Each structure stands twice: as structure tokens, then as C-alpha cells.
Amino acid sequence: MRKFLPFLFVLLWSTGFIGAKYGLPYAEPLTFLSARYLLVLGLMLPVALVFRASWPATRQEWLHIGFSGVLLHAVYLGGVFMAIHRGLPAGITALVVGMQPLLTALGAGWLLGEAVSRRQWLGLVLGLSGVGLVVSGKFGSQPLAELLPAIVPALVALLGITLGTLYQKRFCPAFDLRSGAVIQFLPTAVLTLLVAGASESQEIAWSGTFVFALLWLVLVLSVGAISLLNVLIRSGSAVNVASLFYLTPPTTALIAWAAFGETLSGPALAGMGLAVAGVYLARRA
């Protein structure tokens, strides 16, 4: 069963872009995320208390878990949602964030003492090439200069997910997933609410579509996929975990093809093959 967890994680994580597409027309990005984080806390706190989850024994453990949550949720998701809200095409967003495995490999040796083999480097480069092919037809015709204000949040998101993965693997790889979710999402919610209050109207146009998107992102992404990510970080190397993110754009493209009838070009199909081969090489090493 454990060997299927990476594939389940990729599948669940890839639906996040679909949820964002459904929900962002009804709320500004940080307001949307604030509602998501508060619902996660409202769900996981009673779970942790009722089932008597173990809590960290020291203040330092609390701080490490909380800070990793800020990086993985507030910084990463905030950057992605703001980039999409500002008009950055999904293809460019996926390509920018898709550089995460390479940055993680660079930092793994420095922060974690992990050796990255030549086979893994080859796999990482192949994976990035595959992501580029998958999203090559989704760039649109908008000039790069006009996209710069939207690219900056995507770059912030890239740093957030990279540093968050490395930080959690280094300082808090193992914790109770129930209490850990509360500790990670509490500072995330506070920070996101403060920034949203200062920069957004915090108005939500409630509708059935928005409620569906919100509940999907809470239950499937913030509870399901994040729990799987924490398990994978605990049990595998940082490079192995990061390489899975190369499979997100191809999987999202397949979901969009099945759900919305979006076309899959020849280069996109070839890119999917490259991404899968790259992840296989990176994880096999």
C-alpha cells in the first residue's frame, strides 16, 4: 500500500489547480485561502482533541512545525493563487513552480547532507524538460513584460515550497499529522488573514461552485494531500519527494482533458513521457 502513496499524492495535489480555477472568480486569492485555512483548523482541532493526538513536547518543536507550515502553505499557496489571480497563465505558473525539484536538489546537499547522484540530476533535468513540453502550448501571446507583476508571486511560491520541504525534512520530519495540521495552519491562517485584511476587500460571492471548490481544497488538498506530503517527507529523501512535483502539470493536463475537454498536443504527450522518465530516474537513485 505504501508504494502507491506517491501516486495518490500526485493525483490529489494536481486537483488543486482545478479547485483554484473554480473558486478564484468568487473571491480574492488571500481571502479564498483564509477561508480555506480556517475551515481546516475548524476540522482538525476537534479531530486532534477527540482522538487525543500527541502534541510537541518543546517550544522549539512547535516553532519548527509552525514555520514549515507557513512556508508550505502561506508562502507557496499564497504565491500561486496571487499569480493566477493576477493573470499569469497556468502554463507559466506550472513551469515556474516546476523548478522546485532542481532547487531542492541544490539545497539538499547543503542543508541535509544528501548526495545527489548523476542519475538523479539526469532525472531532474529530464523532468523539467517534460514539464516545459507539457505547458508549452499554454503560454498565450501576452508579452513577458506585462506578466512580470504576476511572475513575482509565482517565484515567491517557488521559494516557499522549496524551503518548506527542506526545512521540514531538516528540523521536523516526524510529527503527529492531526496536531501537526493545527500547528501548521494556525500561523498560516493568522498571517494570511493579516495580509488579506491589508490588501483585499475580503468579500466573497457565495455560490454553489465556490462552496464546492472550497470544500474540495479543504478536504482533498489541505487534509488529504498535505497529510500524504508530510508522510512522504518523513520517509523519503528531499530530492525523491520533490521530484514528484514534476508529475503535477502532466496529471493536471490529463484531468483538464477529461473534465473540461482541453486538448493534448503531441509535444504535451511527449512531455508527459519525459516527466515520468525523469521522476523514475530521480527516485530510482
PDB file of C-alpha atoms in Angstrom:
ATOM      1  CA  MET A   1       0.000   0.000   0.000  1.00  0.00           C
ATOM      2  CA  ARG A   2       2.797   2.424   0.899  1.00  0.00           C
ATOM      3  CA  LYS A   3       4.298   2.223  -2.594  1.00  0.00           C
ATOM      4  CA  PHE A   4       1.096   3.731  -4.021  1.00  0.00           C
ATOM      5  CA  LEU A   5       1.174   6.780  -1.724  1.00  0.00           C
ATOM      6  CA  PRO A   6       3.360   8.902  -4.083  1.00  0.00           C
ATOM      7  CA  PHE A   7       0.921   8.335  -6.955  1.00  0.00           C
ATOM      8  CA  LEU A   8      -2.085   9.146  -4.768  1.00  0.00           C
ATOM      9  CA  PHE A   9      -0.339  12.311  -3.586  1.00  0.00           C
ATOM     10  CA  VAL A  10       0.333  13.444  -7.170  1.00  0.00           C
ATOM     11  CA  LEU A  11      -3.284  12.801  -8.157  1.00  0.00           C
ATOM     12  CA  LEU A  12      -4.729  14.730  -5.211  1.00  0.00           C
ATOM     13  CA  TRP A  13      -2.188  17.572  -5.427  1.00  0.00           C
ATOM     14  CA  SER A  14      -2.871  18.040  -9.138  1.00  0.00           C
ATOM     15  CA  THR A  15      -6.537  18.789  -8.482  1.00  0.00           C
ATOM     16  CA  GLY A  16      -5.532  21.935  -6.580  1.00  0.00           C
ATOM     17  CA  PHE A  17      -5.202  23.924  -9.801  1.00  0.00           C
ATOM     18  CA  ILE A  18      -8.724  22.807 -10.782  1.00  0.00           C
ATOM     19  CA  GLY A  19     -10.081  23.941  -7.413  1.00  0.00           C
ATOM     20  CA  ALA A  20      -8.379  27.308  -7.804  1.00  0.00           C
ATOM     21  CA  LYS A  21      -9.873  27.713 -11.272  1.00  0.00           C
ATOM     22  CA  TYR A  22     -13.357  27.121  -9.886  1.00  0.00           C
ATOM     23  CA  GLY A  23     -13.044  29.272  -6.764  1.00  0.00           C
ATOM     24  CA  LEU A  24     -10.988  32.341  -7.659  1.00  0.00           C
ATOM     25  CA  PRO A  25     -13.734  34.049  -9.722  1.00  0.00           C
ATOM     26  CA  TYR A  26     -15.744  34.380  -6.489  1.00  0.00           C
ATOM     27  CA  ALA A  27     -13.108  35.631  -4.027  1.00  0.00           C
ATOM     28  CA  GLU A  28      -9.752  37.361  -3.988  1.00  0.00           C
ATOM     29  CA  PRO A  29      -6.853  34.929  -3.562  1.00  0.00           C
ATOM     30  CA  LEU A  30      -5.848  35.545   0.056  1.00  0.00           C
ATOM     31  CA  THR A  31      -9.477  35.831   1.159  1.00  0.00           C
ATOM     32  CA  PHE A  32     -10.156  32.488  -0.519  1.00  0.00           C
ATOM     33  CA  LEU A  33      -7.150  30.925   1.216  1.00  0.00           C
ATOM     34  CA  SER A  34      -8.102  32.436   4.577  1.00  0.00           C
ATOM     35  CA  ALA A  35     -11.497  30.742   4.430  1.00  0.00           C
ATOM     36  CA  ARG A  36      -9.770  27.509   3.469  1.00  0.00           C
ATOM     37  CA  TYR A  37      -7.301  27.644   6.368  1.00  0.00           C
ATOM     38  CA  LEU A  38      -9.989  28.498   8.937  1.00  0.00           C
ATOM     39  CA  LEU A  39     -12.085  25.539   7.812  1.00  0.00           C
ATOM     40  CA  VAL A  40      -9.072  23.239   8.078  1.00  0.00           C
ATOM     41  CA  LEU A  41      -8.499  24.439  11.651  1.00  0.00           C
ATOM     42  CA  GLY A  42     -12.187  24.004  12.484  1.00  0.00           C
ATOM     43  CA  LEU A  43     -11.988  20.444  11.221  1.00  0.00           C
ATOM     44  CA  MET A  44      -8.584  19.287  12.508  1.00  0.00           C
ATOM     45  CA  LEU A  45      -8.617  20.828  16.008  1.00  0.00           C
ATOM     46  CA  PRO A  46     -11.618  18.750  17.176  1.00  0.00           C
ATOM     47  CA  VAL A  47     -10.099  15.675  15.497  1.00  0.00           C
ATOM     48  CA  ALA A  48      -6.813  16.198  17.352  1.00  0.00           C
ATOM     49  CA  LEU A  49      -8.609  16.711  20.676  1.00  0.00           C
ATOM     50  CA  VAL A  50     -11.150  13.903  20.362  1.00  0.00           C
ATOM     51  CA  PHE A  51      -8.575  11.321  19.295  1.00  0.00           C
ATOM     52  CA  ARG A  52      -6.018  12.619  21.813  1.00  0.00           C
ATOM     53  CA  ALA A  53      -3.294  13.312  19.303  1.00  0.00           C
ATOM     54  CA  SER A  54       0.189  13.803  20.680  1.00  0.00           C
ATOM     55  CA  TRP A  55       1.488  17.373  20.766  1.00  0.00           C
ATOM     56  CA  PRO A  56       5.118  18.578  20.589  1.00  0.00           C
ATOM     57  CA  ALA A  57       6.928  18.477  23.920  1.00  0.00           C
ATOM     58  CA  THR A  58       9.045  21.592  23.450  1.00  0.00           C
ATOM     59  CA  ARG A  59       8.530  25.157  22.269  1.00  0.00           C
ATOM     60  CA  GLN A  60      11.237  24.622  19.666  1.00  0.00           C
ATOM     61  CA  GLU A  61       9.269  21.757  18.082  1.00  0.00           C
ATOM     62  CA  TRP A  62       6.158  23.935  17.937  1.00  0.00           C
ATOM     63  CA  LEU A  63       8.119  26.707  16.219  1.00  0.00           C
ATOM     64  CA  HIS A  64       9.718  24.369  13.676  1.00  0.00           C
ATOM     65  CA  ILE A  65       6.404  22.770  12.706  1.00  0.00           C
ATOM     66  CA  GLY A  66       4.622  26.132  12.564  1.00  0.00           C
ATOM     67  CA  PHE A  67       7.318  27.783  10.451  1.00  0.00           C
ATOM     68  CA  SER A  68       7.391  24.880   7.995  1.00  0.00           C
ATOM     69  CA  GLY A  69       3.620  25.284   7.663  1.00  0.00           C
ATOM     70  CA  VAL A  70       3.958  28.990   6.886  1.00  0.00           C
ATOM     71  CA  LEU A  71       6.429  28.194   4.100  1.00  0.00           C
ATOM     72  CA  LEU A  72       4.444  25.289   2.645  1.00  0.00           C
ATOM     73  CA  HIS A  73       1.009  26.904   2.886  1.00  0.00           C
ATOM     74  CA  ALA A  74       1.031  30.664   3.379  1.00  0.00           C
ATOM     75  CA  VAL A  75       4.003  31.406   1.112  1.00  0.00           C
ATOM     76  CA  TYR A  76       3.580  28.682  -1.519  1.00  0.00           C
ATOM     77  CA  LEU A  77      -0.207  28.669  -1.895  1.00  0.00           C
ATOM     78  CA  GLY A  78      -0.444  32.434  -1.424  1.00  0.00           C
ATOM     79  CA  GLY A  79       2.046  32.959  -4.235  1.00  0.00           C
ATOM     80  CA  VAL A  80       0.349  30.506  -6.600  1.00  0.00           C
ATOM     81  CA  PHE A  81      -3.145  31.904  -6.014  1.00  0.00           C
ATOM     82  CA  MET A  82      -1.974  35.507  -6.363  1.00  0.00           C
ATOM     83  CA  ALA A  83      -0.121  34.701  -9.589  1.00  0.00           C
ATOM     84  CA  ILE A  84      -3.197  33.055 -11.120  1.00  0.00           C
ATOM     85  CA  HIS A  85      -5.439  35.879  -9.865  1.00  0.00           C
ATOM     86  CA  ARG A  86      -3.129  38.465 -11.489  1.00  0.00           C
ATOM     87  CA  GLY A  87      -3.480  36.739 -14.843  1.00  0.00           C
ATOM     88  CA  LEU A  88      -0.410  34.534 -15.068  1.00  0.00           C
ATOM     89  CA  PRO A  89      -1.283  31.671 -17.421  1.00  0.00           C
ATOM     90  CA  ALA A  90      -1.441  28.291 -15.734  1.00  0.00           C
ATOM     91  CA  GLY A  91       1.324  27.048 -18.044  1.00  0.00           C
ATOM     92  CA  ILE A  92       3.825  29.654 -16.903  1.00  0.00           C
ATOM     93  CA  THR A  93       2.800  29.187 -13.266  1.00  0.00           C
ATOM     94  CA  ALA A  94       3.385  25.448 -13.569  1.00  0.00           C
ATOM     95  CA  LEU A  95       6.757  25.982 -15.249  1.00  0.00           C
ATOM     96  CA  VAL A  96       7.986  28.456 -12.611  1.00  0.00           C
ATOM     97  CA  VAL A  97       6.892  26.288  -9.697  1.00  0.00           C
ATOM     98  CA  GLY A  98       8.118  23.239 -11.623  1.00  0.00           C
ATOM     99  CA  MET A  99      11.702  24.293 -10.977  1.00  0.00           C
ATOM    100  CA  GLN A 100      11.278  23.230  -7.350  1.00  0.00           C
ATOM    101  CA  PRO A 101      12.882  19.765  -7.659  1.00  0.00           C
ATOM    102  CA  LEU A 102      16.076  21.263  -9.110  1.00  0.00           C
ATOM    103  CA  LEU A 103      16.301  23.889  -6.357  1.00  0.00           C
ATOM    104  CA  THR A 104      15.586  21.221  -3.759  1.00  0.00           C
ATOM    105  CA  ALA A 105      18.415  19.094  -5.126  1.00  0.00           C
ATOM    106  CA  LEU A 106      20.773  22.062  -4.857  1.00  0.00           C
ATOM    107  CA  GLY A 107      19.767  22.676  -1.250  1.00  0.00           C
ATOM    108  CA  ALA A 108      19.608  19.013  -0.187  1.00  0.00           C
ATOM    109  CA  GLY A 109      23.386  18.645  -0.068  1.00  0.00           C
ATOM    110  CA  TRP A 110      23.900  21.923   1.768  1.00  0.00           C
ATOM    111  CA  LEU A 111      21.141  21.645   4.373  1.00  0.00           C
ATOM    112  CA  LEU A 112      20.548  17.907   4.666  1.00  0.00           C
ATOM    113  CA  GLY A 113      23.818  16.326   3.615  1.00  0.00           C
ATOM    114  CA  GLU A 114      22.025  14.307   0.928  1.00  0.00           C
ATOM    115  CA  ALA A 115      24.195  13.226  -2.003  1.00  0.00           C
ATOM    116  CA  VAL A 116      22.517  13.735  -5.399  1.00  0.00           C
ATOM    117  CA  SER A 117      23.760  11.202  -7.940  1.00  0.00           C
ATOM    118  CA  ARG A 118      24.307  11.791 -11.641  1.00  0.00           C
ATOM    119  CA  ARG A 119      21.298   9.622 -12.363  1.00  0.00           C
ATOM    120  CA  GLN A 120      19.158  11.845 -10.161  1.00  0.00           C
ATOM    121  CA  TRP A 121      20.464  15.026 -11.823  1.00  0.00           C
ATOM    122  CA  LEU A 122      19.655  13.497 -15.221  1.00  0.00           C
ATOM    123  CA  GLY A 123      16.182  12.622 -13.987  1.00  0.00           C
ATOM    124  CA  LEU A 124      15.608  16.132 -12.640  1.00  0.00           C
ATOM    125  CA  VAL A 125      16.664  17.765 -15.911  1.00  0.00           C
ATOM    126  CA  LEU A 126      14.517  15.349 -17.941  1.00  0.00           C
ATOM    127  CA  GLY A 127      11.576  16.051 -15.656  1.00  0.00           C
ATOM    128  CA  LEU A 128      11.890  19.820 -16.060  1.00  0.00           C
ATOM    129  CA  SER A 129      12.133  19.386 -19.853  1.00  0.00           C
ATOM    130  CA  GLY A 130       8.979  17.294 -19.757  1.00  0.00           C
ATOM    131  CA  VAL A 131       7.121  19.948 -17.740  1.00  0.00           C
ATOM    132  CA  GLY A 132       8.224  22.554 -20.299  1.00  0.00           C
ATOM    133  CA  LEU A 133       6.778  20.484 -23.156  1.00  0.00           C
ATOM    134  CA  VAL A 134       3.519  19.837 -21.311  1.00  0.00           C
ATOM    135  CA  VAL A 135       2.879  23.540 -20.697  1.00  0.00           C
ATOM    136  CA  SER A 136       4.426  24.816 -23.951  1.00  0.00           C
ATOM    137  CA  GLY A 137       1.044  25.295 -25.594  1.00  0.00           C
ATOM    138  CA  LYS A 138      -0.444  27.240 -22.663  1.00  0.00           C
ATOM    139  CA  PHE A 139       1.692  30.357 -22.637  1.00  0.00           C
ATOM    140  CA  GLY A 140      -0.599  32.580 -24.680  1.00  0.00           C
ATOM    141  CA  SER A 141       0.511  35.682 -26.542  1.00  0.00           C
ATOM    142  CA  GLN A 142       0.781  38.149 -23.651  1.00  0.00           C
ATOM    143  CA  PRO A 143       4.151  39.991 -23.610  1.00  0.00           C
ATOM    144  CA  LEU A 144       6.549  38.928 -20.866  1.00  0.00           C
ATOM    145  CA  ALA A 145       6.853  42.500 -19.550  1.00  0.00           C
ATOM    146  CA  GLU A 146       3.120  42.567 -18.820  1.00  0.00           C
ATOM    147  CA  LEU A 147       3.396  39.284 -16.919  1.00  0.00           C
ATOM    148  CA  LEU A 148       6.182  40.372 -14.571  1.00  0.00           C
ATOM    149  CA  PRO A 149       3.867  41.570 -11.739  1.00  0.00           C
ATOM    150  CA  ALA A 150       2.256  38.122 -11.795  1.00  0.00           C
ATOM    151  CA  ILE A 151       5.529  36.205 -12.136  1.00  0.00           C
ATOM    152  CA  VAL A 152       6.877  37.638  -8.857  1.00  0.00           C
ATOM    153  CA  PRO A 153       4.261  35.828  -6.685  1.00  0.00           C
ATOM    154  CA  ALA A 154       4.999  32.618  -8.607  1.00  0.00           C
ATOM    155  CA  LEU A 155       8.709  32.990  -7.796  1.00  0.00           C
ATOM    156  CA  VAL A 156       7.814  33.575  -4.135  1.00  0.00           C
ATOM    157  CA  ALA A 157       5.717  30.399  -4.264  1.00  0.00           C
ATOM    158  CA  LEU A 158       8.679  28.517  -5.735  1.00  0.00           C
ATOM    159  CA  LEU A 159      10.914  29.610  -2.860  1.00  0.00           C
ATOM    160  CA  GLY A 160       8.200  28.765  -0.334  1.00  0.00           C
ATOM    161  CA  ILE A 161       7.669  25.162  -1.449  1.00  0.00           C
ATOM    162  CA  THR A 162      11.415  24.563  -1.867  1.00  0.00           C
ATOM    163  CA  LEU A 163      12.470  25.992   1.502  1.00  0.00           C
ATOM    164  CA  GLY A 164       9.448  24.449   3.215  1.00  0.00           C
ATOM    165  CA  THR A 165      10.312  20.950   2.000  1.00  0.00           C
ATOM    166  CA  LEU A 166      13.964  21.299   3.016  1.00  0.00           C
ATOM    167  CA  TYR A 167      13.159  22.943   6.356  1.00  0.00           C
ATOM    168  CA  GLN A 168      10.611  20.325   7.381  1.00  0.00           C
ATOM    169  CA  LYS A 169      12.911  17.469   6.368  1.00  0.00           C
ATOM    170  CA  ARG A 170      15.761  19.031   8.358  1.00  0.00           C
ATOM    171  CA  PHE A 171      14.049  20.245  11.537  1.00  0.00           C
ATOM    172  CA  CYS A 172      10.706  18.449  11.958  1.00  0.00           C
ATOM    173  CA  PRO A 173      10.368  15.414   9.678  1.00  0.00           C
ATOM    174  CA  ALA A 174       8.153  13.447  12.089  1.00  0.00           C
ATOM    175  CA  PHE A 175       5.111  14.691  13.999  1.00  0.00           C
ATOM    176  CA  ASP A 176       1.518  13.663  14.638  1.00  0.00           C
ATOM    177  CA  LEU A 177      -0.394  14.553  11.476  1.00  0.00           C
ATOM    178  CA  ARG A 178      -3.511  15.602  13.425  1.00  0.00           C
ATOM    179  CA  SER A 179      -1.920  18.010  15.875  1.00  0.00           C
ATOM    180  CA  GLY A 180       0.692  18.956  13.272  1.00  0.00           C
ATOM    181  CA  ALA A 181      -2.023  20.195  10.914  1.00  0.00           C
ATOM    182  CA  VAL A 182      -3.322  22.522  13.633  1.00  0.00           C
ATOM    183  CA  ILE A 183       0.173  23.820  14.415  1.00  0.00           C
ATOM    184  CA  GLN A 184       0.966  24.377  10.731  1.00  0.00           C
ATOM    185  CA  PHE A 185      -2.302  26.006   9.726  1.00  0.00           C
ATOM    186  CA  LEU A 186      -2.731  28.278  12.762  1.00  0.00           C
ATOM    187  CA  PRO A 187       0.147  30.697  11.960  1.00  0.00           C
ATOM    188  CA  THR A 188      -0.639  30.255   8.272  1.00  0.00           C
ATOM    189  CA  ALA A 189      -4.219  31.432   8.818  1.00  0.00           C
ATOM    190  CA  VAL A 190      -3.173  34.364  11.040  1.00  0.00           C
ATOM    191  CA  LEU A 191      -0.556  35.609   8.552  1.00  0.00           C
ATOM    192  CA  THR A 192      -2.848  35.199   5.546  1.00  0.00           C
ATOM    193  CA  LEU A 193      -5.731  36.965   7.301  1.00  0.00           C
ATOM    194  CA  LEU A 194      -3.490  39.911   8.229  1.00  0.00           C
ATOM    195  CA  VAL A 195      -2.204  40.335   4.662  1.00  0.00           C
ATOM    196  CA  ALA A 196      -5.681  39.854   3.194  1.00  0.00           C
ATOM    197  CA  GLY A 197      -7.103  42.470   5.566  1.00  0.00           C
ATOM    198  CA  ALA A 198      -4.475  44.974   4.477  1.00  0.00           C
ATOM    199  CA  SER A 199      -4.614  44.323   0.728  1.00  0.00           C
ATOM    200  CA  GLU A 200      -8.033  42.906  -0.204  1.00  0.00           C
ATOM    201  CA  SER A 201     -11.718  43.732   0.254  1.00  0.00           C
ATOM    202  CA  GLN A 202     -12.298  40.268   1.849  1.00  0.00           C
ATOM    203  CA  GLU A 203     -15.627  39.959   0.064  1.00  0.00           C
ATOM    204  CA  ILE A 204     -16.856  36.536  -1.103  1.00  0.00           C
ATOM    205  CA  ALA A 205     -19.560  35.961  -3.698  1.00  0.00           C
ATOM    206  CA  TRP A 206     -21.022  32.820  -2.191  1.00  0.00           C
ATOM    207  CA  SER A 207     -22.289  30.265  -4.686  1.00  0.00           C
ATOM    208  CA  GLY A 208     -22.568  26.521  -5.053  1.00  0.00           C
ATOM    209  CA  THR A 209     -19.464  26.469  -7.243  1.00  0.00           C
ATOM    210  CA  PHE A 210     -17.401  28.383  -4.690  1.00  0.00           C
ATOM    211  CA  VAL A 211     -18.550  26.172  -1.808  1.00  0.00           C
ATOM    212  CA  PHE A 212     -17.671  23.075  -3.824  1.00  0.00           C
ATOM    213  CA  ALA A 213     -14.210  24.437  -4.649  1.00  0.00           C
ATOM    214  CA  LEU A 214     -13.621  25.477  -1.030  1.00  0.00           C
ATOM    215  CA  LEU A 215     -14.651  22.116   0.421  1.00  0.00           C
ATOM    216  CA  TRP A 216     -12.622  20.259  -2.197  1.00  0.00           C
ATOM    217  CA  LEU A 217      -9.485  22.244  -1.378  1.00  0.00           C
ATOM    218  CA  VAL A 218     -10.023  21.786   2.354  1.00  0.00           C
ATOM    219  CA  LEU A 219     -10.788  18.062   2.426  1.00  0.00           C
ATOM    220  CA  VAL A 220      -8.836  16.742  -0.551  1.00  0.00           C
ATOM    221  CA  LEU A 221      -5.857  19.133  -0.605  1.00  0.00           C
ATOM    222  CA  SER A 222      -5.302  20.609   2.853  1.00  0.00           C
ATOM    223  CA  VAL A 223      -6.210  17.436   4.734  1.00  0.00           C
ATOM    224  CA  GLY A 224      -5.585  14.587   2.287  1.00  0.00           C
ATOM    225  CA  ALA A 225      -2.713  15.719   0.062  1.00  0.00           C
ATOM    226  CA  ILE A 226      -0.849  17.651   2.773  1.00  0.00           C
ATOM    227  CA  SER A 227      -1.013  14.646   5.117  1.00  0.00           C
ATOM    228  CA  LEU A 228       0.454  12.484   2.363  1.00  0.00           C
ATOM    229  CA  LEU A 229       3.161  15.077   1.712  1.00  0.00           C
ATOM    230  CA  ASN A 230       4.120  15.035   5.387  1.00  0.00           C
ATOM    231  CA  VAL A 231       4.317  11.227   5.329  1.00  0.00           C
ATOM    232  CA  LEU A 232       6.498  11.286   2.203  1.00  0.00           C
ATOM    233  CA  ILE A 233       8.834  13.932   3.658  1.00  0.00           C
ATOM    234  CA  ARG A 234       9.171  11.814   6.787  1.00  0.00           C
ATOM    235  CA  SER A 235      10.013   8.580   4.952  1.00  0.00           C
ATOM    236  CA  GLY A 236      11.959   9.663   1.854  1.00  0.00           C
ATOM    237  CA  SER A 237      14.782  11.929   0.758  1.00  0.00           C
ATOM    238  CA  ALA A 238      14.017  15.548  -0.084  1.00  0.00           C
ATOM    239  CA  VAL A 239      15.010  15.014  -3.734  1.00  0.00           C
ATOM    240  CA  ASN A 240      12.744  11.971  -4.098  1.00  0.00           C
ATOM    241  CA  VAL A 241       9.779  13.863  -2.665  1.00  0.00           C
ATOM    242  CA  ALA A 242      10.452  16.993  -4.721  1.00  0.00           C
ATOM    243  CA  SER A 243      10.740  15.016  -7.959  1.00  0.00           C
ATOM    244  CA  LEU A 244       7.060  14.043  -7.629  1.00  0.00           C
ATOM    245  CA  PHE A 245       6.088  17.655  -8.336  1.00  0.00           C
ATOM    246  CA  TYR A 246       7.223  17.135 -11.937  1.00  0.00           C
ATOM    247  CA  LEU A 247       4.198  14.866 -12.354  1.00  0.00           C
ATOM    248  CA  THR A 248       1.743  17.567 -11.288  1.00  0.00           C
ATOM    249  CA  PRO A 249       1.484  19.513 -14.608  1.00  0.00           C
ATOM    250  CA  PRO A 250       1.026  16.342 -16.726  1.00  0.00           C
ATOM    251  CA  THR A 251      -1.581  14.988 -14.304  1.00  0.00           C
ATOM    252  CA  THR A 252      -3.377  18.347 -14.204  1.00  0.00           C
ATOM    253  CA  ALA A 253      -3.387  18.393 -18.014  1.00  0.00           C
ATOM    254  CA  LEU A 254      -4.949  14.926 -18.075  1.00  0.00           C
ATOM    255  CA  ILE A 255      -7.600  15.974 -15.544  1.00  0.00           C
ATOM    256  CA  ALA A 256      -8.347  19.128 -17.577  1.00  0.00           C
ATOM    257  CA  TRP A 257      -8.628  16.979 -20.725  1.00  0.00           C
ATOM    258  CA  ALA A 258     -11.087  14.620 -19.031  1.00  0.00           C
ATOM    259  CA  ALA A 259     -13.089  17.287 -17.155  1.00  0.00           C
ATOM    260  CA  PHE A 260     -13.031  20.298 -19.485  1.00  0.00           C
ATOM    261  CA  GLY A 261     -12.219  18.812 -22.895  1.00  0.00           C
ATOM    262  CA  GLU A 262      -8.889  20.649 -23.152  1.00  0.00           C
ATOM    263  CA  THR A 263      -6.733  19.335 -25.970  1.00  0.00           C
ATOM    264  CA  LEU A 264      -3.482  17.429 -25.514  1.00  0.00           C
ATOM    265  CA  SER A 265      -0.915  18.183 -28.212  1.00  0.00           C
ATOM    266  CA  GLY A 266       1.846  15.903 -29.429  1.00  0.00           C
ATOM    267  CA  PRO A 267       4.535  17.851 -27.528  1.00  0.00           C
ATOM    268  CA  ALA A 268       2.412  17.669 -24.375  1.00  0.00           C
ATOM    269  CA  LEU A 269       2.138  13.895 -24.631  1.00  0.00           C
ATOM    270  CA  ALA A 270       5.884  13.653 -25.253  1.00  0.00           C
ATOM    271  CA  GLY A 271       6.465  15.916 -22.255  1.00  0.00           C
ATOM    272  CA  MET A 272       4.401  13.616 -20.055  1.00  0.00           C
ATOM    273  CA  GLY A 273       6.624  10.734 -21.073  1.00  0.00           C
ATOM    274  CA  LEU A 274       9.760  12.744 -20.296  1.00  0.00           C
ATOM    275  CA  ALA A 275       8.415  13.853 -16.917  1.00  0.00           C
ATOM    276  CA  VAL A 276       7.567  10.269 -15.936  1.00  0.00           C
ATOM    277  CA  ALA A 277      11.004   9.060 -17.076  1.00  0.00           C
ATOM    278  CA  GLY A 278      12.699  11.870 -15.157  1.00  0.00           C
ATOM    279  CA  VAL A 279      10.833  11.088 -11.937  1.00  0.00           C
ATOM    280  CA  TYR A 280      11.613   7.378 -12.368  1.00  0.00           C
ATOM    281  CA  LEU A 281      15.338   8.093 -12.680  1.00  0.00           C
ATOM    282  CA  ALA A 282      15.365  10.559  -9.787  1.00  0.00           C
ATOM    283  CA  ARG A 283      13.502   8.261  -7.403  1.00  0.00           C
ATOM    284  CA  ARG A 284      15.247   5.050  -8.506  1.00  0.00           C
ATOM    285  CA  ALA A 285      18.600   6.505  -7.473  1.00  0.00           C
TER     286      ALA A 285
END
